[in-house]
Amino acid sequence: MIRIDSIWLATQPMDMRAGTDTALARVVAVFGAAKPHCAYLFANRRANRMKVLVHESFFQLLKRERIKRKIYTTRQDARGDVFDYIEMFYNPKRRHSFNNQLTPVEFEKRYAASLESV
């Protein structure tokens, strides 16, 4: 599940054959940067097709803290390293402001305990 705090609708039509890089470039041109937890909607000229770009801050962290620091020789090495980052660091150790400064693992434990006490 991805938390979305705000949705922005583009006023200029966009070619639906364009990729996410083009959509992101348009967002950066208008807003200066894509904001975490925001969805950006783009429509074609007839407004019968939509493209949605959702920006999640997790992927920024993953790129900055892990992927850009390494060169992977195989796809399997990259998958293993990303799995290690998520399961060994991000979920059990990294605190999140959205979870009242709890790690995702601690937040889930408290949530499960609150369900059992009901």
CSV table of N, CA and C in Angstrom, one decimal:
chain,number,residue,atom,x,y,z
A,1,MET,N,0.8,-1.2,0.0
A,1,MET,CA,0.0,0.0,0.0
A,1,MET,C,0.9,1.2,0.0
A,2,ILE,N,0.5,2.2,-0.8
A,2,ILE,CA,1.3,3.5,-0.9
A,2,ILE,C,0.4,4.6,-0.4
A,3,ARG,N,1.0,5.3,0.6
A,3,ARG,CA,0.2,6.5,1.1
A,3,ARG,C,0.3,7.7,0.1
A,4,ILE,N,-0.8,8.3,-0.2
A,4,ILE,CA,-0.9,9.4,-1.1
A,4,ILE,C,-1.5,10.6,-0.3
A,5,ASP,N,-0.8,11.7,-0.2
A,5,ASP,CA,-1.3,12.8,0.5
A,5,ASP,C,-2.0,13.8,-0.4
A,6,SER,N,-1.5,13.9,-1.6
A,6,SER,CA,-2.1,14.9,-2.5
A,6,SER,C,-2.0,14.4,-4.0
A,7,ILE,N,-2.9,14.8,-4.8
A,7,ILE,CA,-3.0,14.4,-6.2
A,7,ILE,C,-3.0,15.7,-7.0
A,8,TRP,N,-2.1,15.7,-8.1
A,8,TRP,CA,-2.0,16.9,-8.9
A,8,TRP,C,-2.4,16.4,-10.3
A,9,LEU,N,-3.3,17.2,-11.0
A,9,LEU,CA,-3.7,16.9,-12.4
A,9,LEU,C,-3.0,17.9,-13.3
A,10,ALA,N,-2.3,17.3,-14.3
A,10,ALA,CA,-1.6,18.2,-15.3
A,10,ALA,C,-2.6,18.9,-16.2
A,11,THR,N,-2.3,20.2,-16.5
A,11,THR,CA,-3.2,21.0,-17.3
A,11,THR,C,-2.8,20.8,-18.8
A,12,GLN,N,-1.7,20.4,-19.1
A,12,GLN,CA,-1.2,20.1,-20.5
A,12,GLN,C,-1.4,18.7,-20.9
A,13,PRO,N,-1.9,18.4,-22.0
A,13,PRO,CA,-2.0,17.0,-22.4
A,13,PRO,C,-0.7,16.3,-22.6
A,14,MET,N,-0.6,15.0,-22.5
A,14,MET,CA,0.7,14.3,-22.7
A,14,MET,C,0.5,13.1,-23.6
A,15,ASP,N,1.5,12.8,-24.4
A,15,ASP,CA,1.5,11.7,-25.3
A,15,ASP,C,1.6,10.4,-24.4
A,16,MET,N,0.6,9.5,-24.5
A,16,MET,CA,0.6,8.3,-23.6
A,16,MET,C,1.7,7.3,-24.0
A,17,ARG,N,2.3,7.5,-25.1
A,17,ARG,CA,3.4,6.6,-25.4
A,17,ARG,C,4.7,6.9,-24.7
A,18,ALA,N,4.7,8.1,-24.1
A,18,ALA,CA,5.9,8.6,-23.3
A,18,ALA,C,6.0,7.8,-22.1
A,19,GLY,N,7.2,7.6,-21.6
A,19,GLY,CA,7.5,6.8,-20.4
A,19,GLY,C,7.4,7.6,-19.2
A,20,THR,N,7.7,6.9,-18.1
A,20,THR,CA,7.7,7.6,-16.8
A,20,THR,C,8.8,8.7,-16.7
A,21,ASP,N,9.9,8.5,-17.4
A,21,ASP,CA,10.9,9.6,-17.4
A,21,ASP,C,10.4,10.9,-17.9
A,22,THR,N,9.6,10.8,-19.0
A,22,THR,CA,9.0,12.0,-19.5
A,22,THR,C,8.0,12.7,-18.6
A,23,ALA,N,7.2,11.8,-17.9
A,23,ALA,CA,6.3,12.3,-16.9
A,23,ALA,C,7.0,13.0,-15.7
A,24,LEU,N,8.1,12.3,-15.3
A,24,LEU,CA,8.8,12.9,-14.2
A,24,LEU,C,9.5,14.2,-14.6
A,25,ALA,N,10.0,14.3,-15.8
A,25,ALA,CA,10.6,15.5,-16.3
A,25,ALA,C,9.6,16.6,-16.3
A,26,ARG,N,8.4,16.3,-16.7
A,26,ARG,CA,7.3,17.4,-16.7
A,26,ARG,C,7.0,17.8,-15.2
A,27,VAL,N,7.0,16.9,-14.3
A,27,VAL,CA,6.7,17.2,-12.9
A,27,VAL,C,7.8,18.1,-12.4
A,28,VAL,N,9.1,17.8,-12.7
A,28,VAL,CA,10.2,18.6,-12.2
A,28,VAL,C,10.2,20.0,-12.8
A,29,ALA,N,9.8,20.0,-14.1
A,29,ALA,CA,9.7,21.4,-14.8
A,29,ALA,C,8.7,22.3,-14.1
A,30,VAL,N,7.6,21.7,-13.7
A,30,VAL,CA,6.5,22.5,-13.1
A,30,VAL,C,6.7,22.8,-11.6
A,31,PHE,N,7.1,21.7,-10.8
A,31,PHE,CA,7.2,21.8,-9.4
A,31,PHE,C,8.6,22.0,-8.8
A,32,GLY,N,9.6,21.8,-9.7
A,32,GLY,CA,11.0,21.8,-9.2
A,32,GLY,C,11.5,20.4,-8.8
A,33,ALA,N,10.6,19.6,-8.2
A,33,ALA,CA,11.0,18.2,-7.8
A,33,ALA,C,9.7,17.5,-7.5
A,34,ALA,N,9.7,16.2,-7.7
A,34,ALA,CA,8.6,15.3,-7.3
A,34,ALA,C,8.6,15.2,-5.8
A,35,LYS,N,7.4,15.4,-5.2
A,35,LYS,CA,7.3,15.3,-3.7
A,35,LYS,C,6.9,13.9,-3.3
A,36,PRO,N,7.5,13.5,-2.1
A,36,PRO,CA,7.0,12.2,-1.6
A,36,PRO,C,5.5,12.1,-1.3
A,37,HIS,N,4.9,11.0,-1.5
A,37,HIS,CA,3.5,10.8,-1.2
A,37,HIS,C,2.6,11.6,-2.0
A,38,CYS,N,3.0,11.9,-3.3
A,38,CYS,CA,2.1,12.7,-4.2
A,38,CYS,C,1.9,11.9,-5.4
A,39,ALA,N,0.7,12.0,-6.0
A,39,ALA,CA,0.4,11.4,-7.3
A,39,ALA,C,0.2,12.4,-8.3
A,40,TYR,N,0.7,12.2,-9.5
A,40,TYR,CA,0.6,13.2,-10.6
A,40,TYR,C,-0.1,12.5,-11.7
A,41,LEU,N,-1.2,13.1,-12.1
A,41,LEU,CA,-2.1,12.5,-13.2
A,41,LEU,C,-1.9,13.3,-14.5
A,42,PHE,N,-1.7,12.5,-15.6
A,42,PHE,CA,-1.6,13.1,-16.9
A,42,PHE,C,-2.6,12.5,-17.8
A,43,ALA,N,-3.2,13.3,-18.7
A,43,ALA,CA,-4.2,12.8,-19.6
A,43,ALA,C,-3.8,13.1,-21.1
A,44,ASN,N,-4.3,12.3,-22.0
A,44,ASN,CA,-4.0,12.6,-23.4
A,44,ASN,C,-5.0,13.7,-23.9
A,45,ARG,N,-4.9,14.1,-25.1
A,45,ARG,CA,-5.7,15.3,-25.6
A,45,ARG,C,-7.2,15.0,-25.5
A,46,ARG,N,-7.6,13.8,-25.8
A,46,ARG,CA,-9.1,13.5,-25.7
A,46,ARG,C,-9.5,13.2,-24.3
A,47,ALA,N,-8.6,13.1,-23.4
A,47,ALA,CA,-8.9,12.8,-22.0
A,47,ALA,C,-9.6,11.5,-21.8
A,48,ASN,N,-9.3,10.5,-22.6
A,48,ASN,CA,-9.8,9.2,-22.5
A,48,ASN,C,-8.8,8.2,-22.0
A,49,ARG,N,-7.5,8.6,-21.8
A,49,ARG,CA,-6.5,7.8,-21.3
A,49,ARG,C,-5.7,8.6,-20.2
A,50,MET,N,-5.4,7.9,-19.1
A,50,MET,CA,-4.7,8.6,-18.0
A,50,MET,C,-3.4,7.8,-17.8
A,51,LYS,N,-2.4,8.6,-17.3
A,51,LYS,CA,-1.1,8.0,-16.8
A,51,LYS,C,-0.9,8.6,-15.4
A,52,VAL,N,-0.6,7.7,-14.5
A,52,VAL,CA,-0.4,8.1,-13.1
A,52,VAL,C,1.1,7.9,-12.7
A,53,LEU,N,1.7,8.9,-12.1
A,53,LEU,CA,3.0,8.8,-11.6
A,53,LEU,C,2.9,9.1,-10.1
A,54,VAL,N,3.3,8.0,-9.3
A,54,VAL,CA,3.3,8.1,-7.9
A,54,VAL,C,4.7,8.2,-7.4
A,55,HIS,N,5.0,9.1,-6.5
A,55,HIS,CA,6.4,9.3,-6.0
A,55,HIS,C,6.4,8.8,-4.6
A,56,GLU,N,7.2,7.9,-4.3
A,56,GLU,CA,7.3,7.3,-3.0
A,56,GLU,C,8.7,7.6,-2.5
A,57,SER,N,8.9,8.1,-1.3
A,57,SER,CA,10.2,8.4,-0.8
A,57,SER,C,11.1,7.2,-0.5
A,58,PHE,N,10.5,6.0,-0.3
A,58,PHE,CA,11.3,4.8,-0.1
A,58,PHE,C,12.3,4.6,-1.2
A,59,PHE,N,11.9,4.8,-2.5
A,59,PHE,CA,12.8,4.5,-3.6
A,59,PHE,C,13.9,5.5,-3.7
A,60,GLN,N,13.7,6.7,-3.2
A,60,GLN,CA,14.8,7.7,-3.1
A,60,GLN,C,15.8,7.2,-2.1
A,61,LEU,N,15.3,6.8,-1.0
A,61,LEU,CA,16.3,6.3,0.1
A,61,LEU,C,17.0,5.0,-0.4
A,62,LEU,N,16.3,4.1,-1.1
A,62,LEU,CA,17.0,2.9,-1.6
A,62,LEU,C,18.1,3.3,-2.6
A,63,LYS,N,17.8,4.2,-3.5
A,63,LYS,CA,18.8,4.6,-4.5
A,63,LYS,C,20.0,5.3,-3.8
A,64,ARG,N,19.7,6.2,-2.9
A,64,ARG,CA,20.7,7.0,-2.3
A,64,ARG,C,21.6,6.2,-1.3
A,65,GLU,N,21.0,5.4,-0.5
A,65,GLU,CA,21.7,4.6,0.5
A,65,GLU,C,22.3,3.3,0.1
A,66,ARG,N,21.8,2.8,-1.0
A,66,ARG,CA,22.3,1.4,-1.4
A,66,ARG,C,22.7,1.3,-2.8
A,67,ILE,N,21.8,1.5,-3.8
A,67,ILE,CA,22.1,1.2,-5.1
A,67,ILE,C,23.2,2.0,-5.8
A,68,LYS,N,23.1,3.3,-5.5
A,68,LYS,CA,24.1,4.2,-6.2
A,68,LYS,C,25.5,4.0,-5.7
A,69,ARG,N,25.7,3.3,-4.6
A,69,ARG,CA,27.0,3.1,-4.0
A,69,ARG,C,27.7,1.8,-4.5
A,70,LYS,N,27.0,1.0,-5.3
A,70,LYS,CA,27.5,-0.3,-5.7
A,70,LYS,C,27.3,-0.5,-7.2
A,71,ILE,N,28.1,-1.3,-7.7
A,71,ILE,CA,28.0,-1.8,-9.1
A,71,ILE,C,27.7,-3.3,-9.0
A,72,TYR,N,26.6,-3.7,-9.5
A,72,TYR,CA,26.2,-5.1,-9.5
A,72,TYR,C,26.7,-5.9,-10.7
A,73,THR,N,27.2,-7.1,-10.6
A,73,THR,CA,27.6,-7.8,-11.7
A,73,THR,C,26.5,-8.6,-12.4
A,74,THR,N,25.5,-9.0,-11.6
A,74,THR,CA,24.4,-9.8,-12.1
A,74,THR,C,23.1,-9.2,-11.5
A,75,ARG,N,22.0,-9.5,-12.1
A,75,ARG,CA,20.7,-9.1,-11.6
A,75,ARG,C,20.4,-9.8,-10.2
A,76,GLN,N,20.9,-11.0,-10.1
A,76,GLN,CA,20.7,-11.8,-8.9
A,76,GLN,C,21.4,-11.1,-7.7
A,77,ASP,N,22.6,-10.6,-8.0
A,77,ASP,CA,23.3,-9.8,-6.9
A,77,ASP,C,22.6,-8.6,-6.5
A,78,ALA,N,22.0,-7.9,-7.5
A,78,ALA,CA,21.2,-6.7,-7.1
A,78,ALA,C,20.0,-7.1,-6.3
A,79,ARG,N,19.2,-8.1,-6.7
A,79,ARG,CA,18.1,-8.5,-6.0
A,79,ARG,C,18.4,-8.9,-4.5
A,80,GLY,N,19.5,-9.7,-4.4
A,80,GLY,CA,19.9,-10.1,-3.0
A,80,GLY,C,20.3,-8.9,-2.2
A,81,ASP,N,21.0,-7.9,-2.8
A,81,ASP,CA,21.4,-6.7,-2.0
A,81,ASP,C,20.2,-5.9,-1.6
A,82,VAL,N,19.2,-5.7,-2.5
A,82,VAL,CA,18.0,-4.9,-2.2
A,82,VAL,C,17.2,-5.7,-1.1
A,83,PHE,N,17.1,-7.0,-1.2
A,83,PHE,CA,16.4,-7.8,-0.2
A,83,PHE,C,17.1,-7.6,1.2
A,84,ASP,N,18.4,-7.6,1.2
A,84,ASP,CA,19.2,-7.5,2.4
A,84,ASP,C,18.9,-6.1,3.0
A,85,TYR,N,18.9,-5.0,2.2
A,85,TYR,CA,18.6,-3.7,2.6
A,85,TYR,C,17.3,-3.6,3.3
A,86,ILE,N,16.2,-4.2,2.6
A,86,ILE,CA,14.9,-4.0,3.1
A,86,ILE,C,14.7,-4.9,4.4
A,87,GLU,N,15.1,-6.1,4.4
A,87,GLU,CA,14.9,-7.0,5.5
A,87,GLU,C,15.8,-6.9,6.7
A,88,MET,N,17.1,-6.5,6.4
A,88,MET,CA,18.1,-6.4,7.5
A,88,MET,C,18.3,-5.0,8.0
A,89,PHE,N,17.9,-4.0,7.2
A,89,PHE,CA,18.1,-2.6,7.7
A,89,PHE,C,16.8,-1.8,7.7
A,90,TYR,N,16.1,-1.7,6.6
A,90,TYR,CA,15.0,-0.7,6.5
A,90,TYR,C,13.8,-1.1,7.4
A,91,ASN,N,13.4,-2.4,7.4
A,91,ASN,CA,12.3,-2.7,8.2
A,91,ASN,C,12.6,-2.8,9.7
A,92,PRO,N,13.7,-3.5,10.1
A,92,PRO,CA,13.9,-3.6,11.5
A,92,PRO,C,14.6,-2.5,12.2
A,93,LYS,N,15.3,-1.6,11.5
A,93,LYS,CA,16.1,-0.6,12.2
A,93,LYS,C,15.7,0.9,11.9
A,94,ARG,N,15.3,1.2,10.7
A,94,ARG,CA,15.1,2.6,10.3
A,94,ARG,C,13.7,3.1,10.8
A,95,ARG,N,13.8,4.2,11.5
A,95,ARG,CA,12.6,4.8,12.1
A,95,ARG,C,11.9,5.6,11.1
A,96,HIS,N,10.6,5.7,11.2
A,96,HIS,CA,9.8,6.4,10.2
A,96,HIS,C,8.9,7.5,10.9
A,97,SER,N,8.9,8.7,10.4
A,97,SER,CA,8.0,9.7,11.0
A,97,SER,C,6.6,9.4,10.9
A,98,PHE,N,6.2,8.7,9.8
A,98,PHE,CA,4.8,8.3,9.6
A,98,PHE,C,4.3,7.3,10.7
A,99,ASN,N,5.2,6.5,11.3
A,99,ASN,CA,4.9,5.5,12.3
A,99,ASN,C,5.2,6.0,13.7
A,100,ASN,N,5.2,7.3,13.9
A,100,ASN,CA,5.6,7.9,15.2
A,100,ASN,C,7.0,7.4,15.7
A,101,GLN,N,7.9,7.5,14.8
A,101,GLN,CA,9.3,7.2,15.0
A,101,GLN,C,9.5,5.8,15.4
A,102,LEU,N,8.7,4.9,14.9
A,102,LEU,CA,8.9,3.4,15.1
A,102,LEU,C,9.4,2.8,13.9
A,103,THR,N,10.1,1.7,14.0
A,103,THR,CA,10.5,0.9,12.8
A,103,THR,C,9.2,0.2,12.3
A,104,PRO,N,9.2,-0.2,11.0
A,104,PRO,CA,8.1,-0.9,10.5
A,104,PRO,C,7.8,-2.2,11.3
A,105,VAL,N,8.9,-2.9,11.7
A,105,VAL,CA,8.7,-4.2,12.5
A,105,VAL,C,8.0,-3.9,13.8
A,106,GLU,N,8.5,-2.9,14.5
A,106,GLU,CA,7.9,-2.5,15.8
A,106,GLU,C,6.5,-2.0,15.7
A,107,PHE,N,6.2,-1.2,14.6
A,107,PHE,CA,4.9,-0.8,14.4
A,107,PHE,C,3.9,-2.0,14.1
A,108,GLU,N,4.3,-2.9,13.3
A,108,GLU,CA,3.5,-4.1,13.1
A,108,GLU,C,3.3,-4.9,14.4
A,109,LYS,N,4.3,-5.1,15.2
A,109,LYS,CA,4.2,-5.8,16.5
A,109,LYS,C,3.1,-5.1,17.4
A,110,ARG,N,3.2,-3.8,17.5
A,110,ARG,CA,2.3,-3.0,18.3
A,110,ARG,C,0.8,-3.1,17.8
A,111,TYR,N,0.7,-3.1,16.5
A,111,TYR,CA,-0.6,-3.2,15.8
A,111,TYR,C,-1.2,-4.6,16.1
A,112,ALA,N,-0.4,-5.6,15.9
A,112,ALA,CA,-0.8,-7.0,16.2
A,112,ALA,C,-1.3,-7.2,17.6
A,113,ALA,N,-0.5,-6.6,18.6
A,113,ALA,CA,-0.8,-6.6,20.0
A,113,ALA,C,-2.1,-5.9,20.3
A,114,SER,N,-2.4,-4.8,19.6
A,114,SER,CA,-3.6,-4.0,19.8
A,114,SER,C,-4.8,-4.8,19.3
A,115,LEU,N,-4.6,-5.6,18.2
A,115,LEU,CA,-5.7,-6.4,17.7
A,115,LEU,C,-6.0,-7.6,18.7
A,116,GLU,N,-5.0,-8.2,19.3
A,116,GLU,CA,-5.2,-9.3,20.2
A,116,GLU,C,-5.9,-8.8,21.5
A,117,SER,N,-5.6,-7.6,21.9
A,117,SER,CA,-6.2,-7.1,23.2
A,117,SER,C,-7.7,-6.7,23.0
A,118,VAL,N,-8.2,-6.7,21.8
A,118,VAL,CA,-9.6,-6.3,21.6
A,118,VAL,C,-10.5,-7.5,21.8
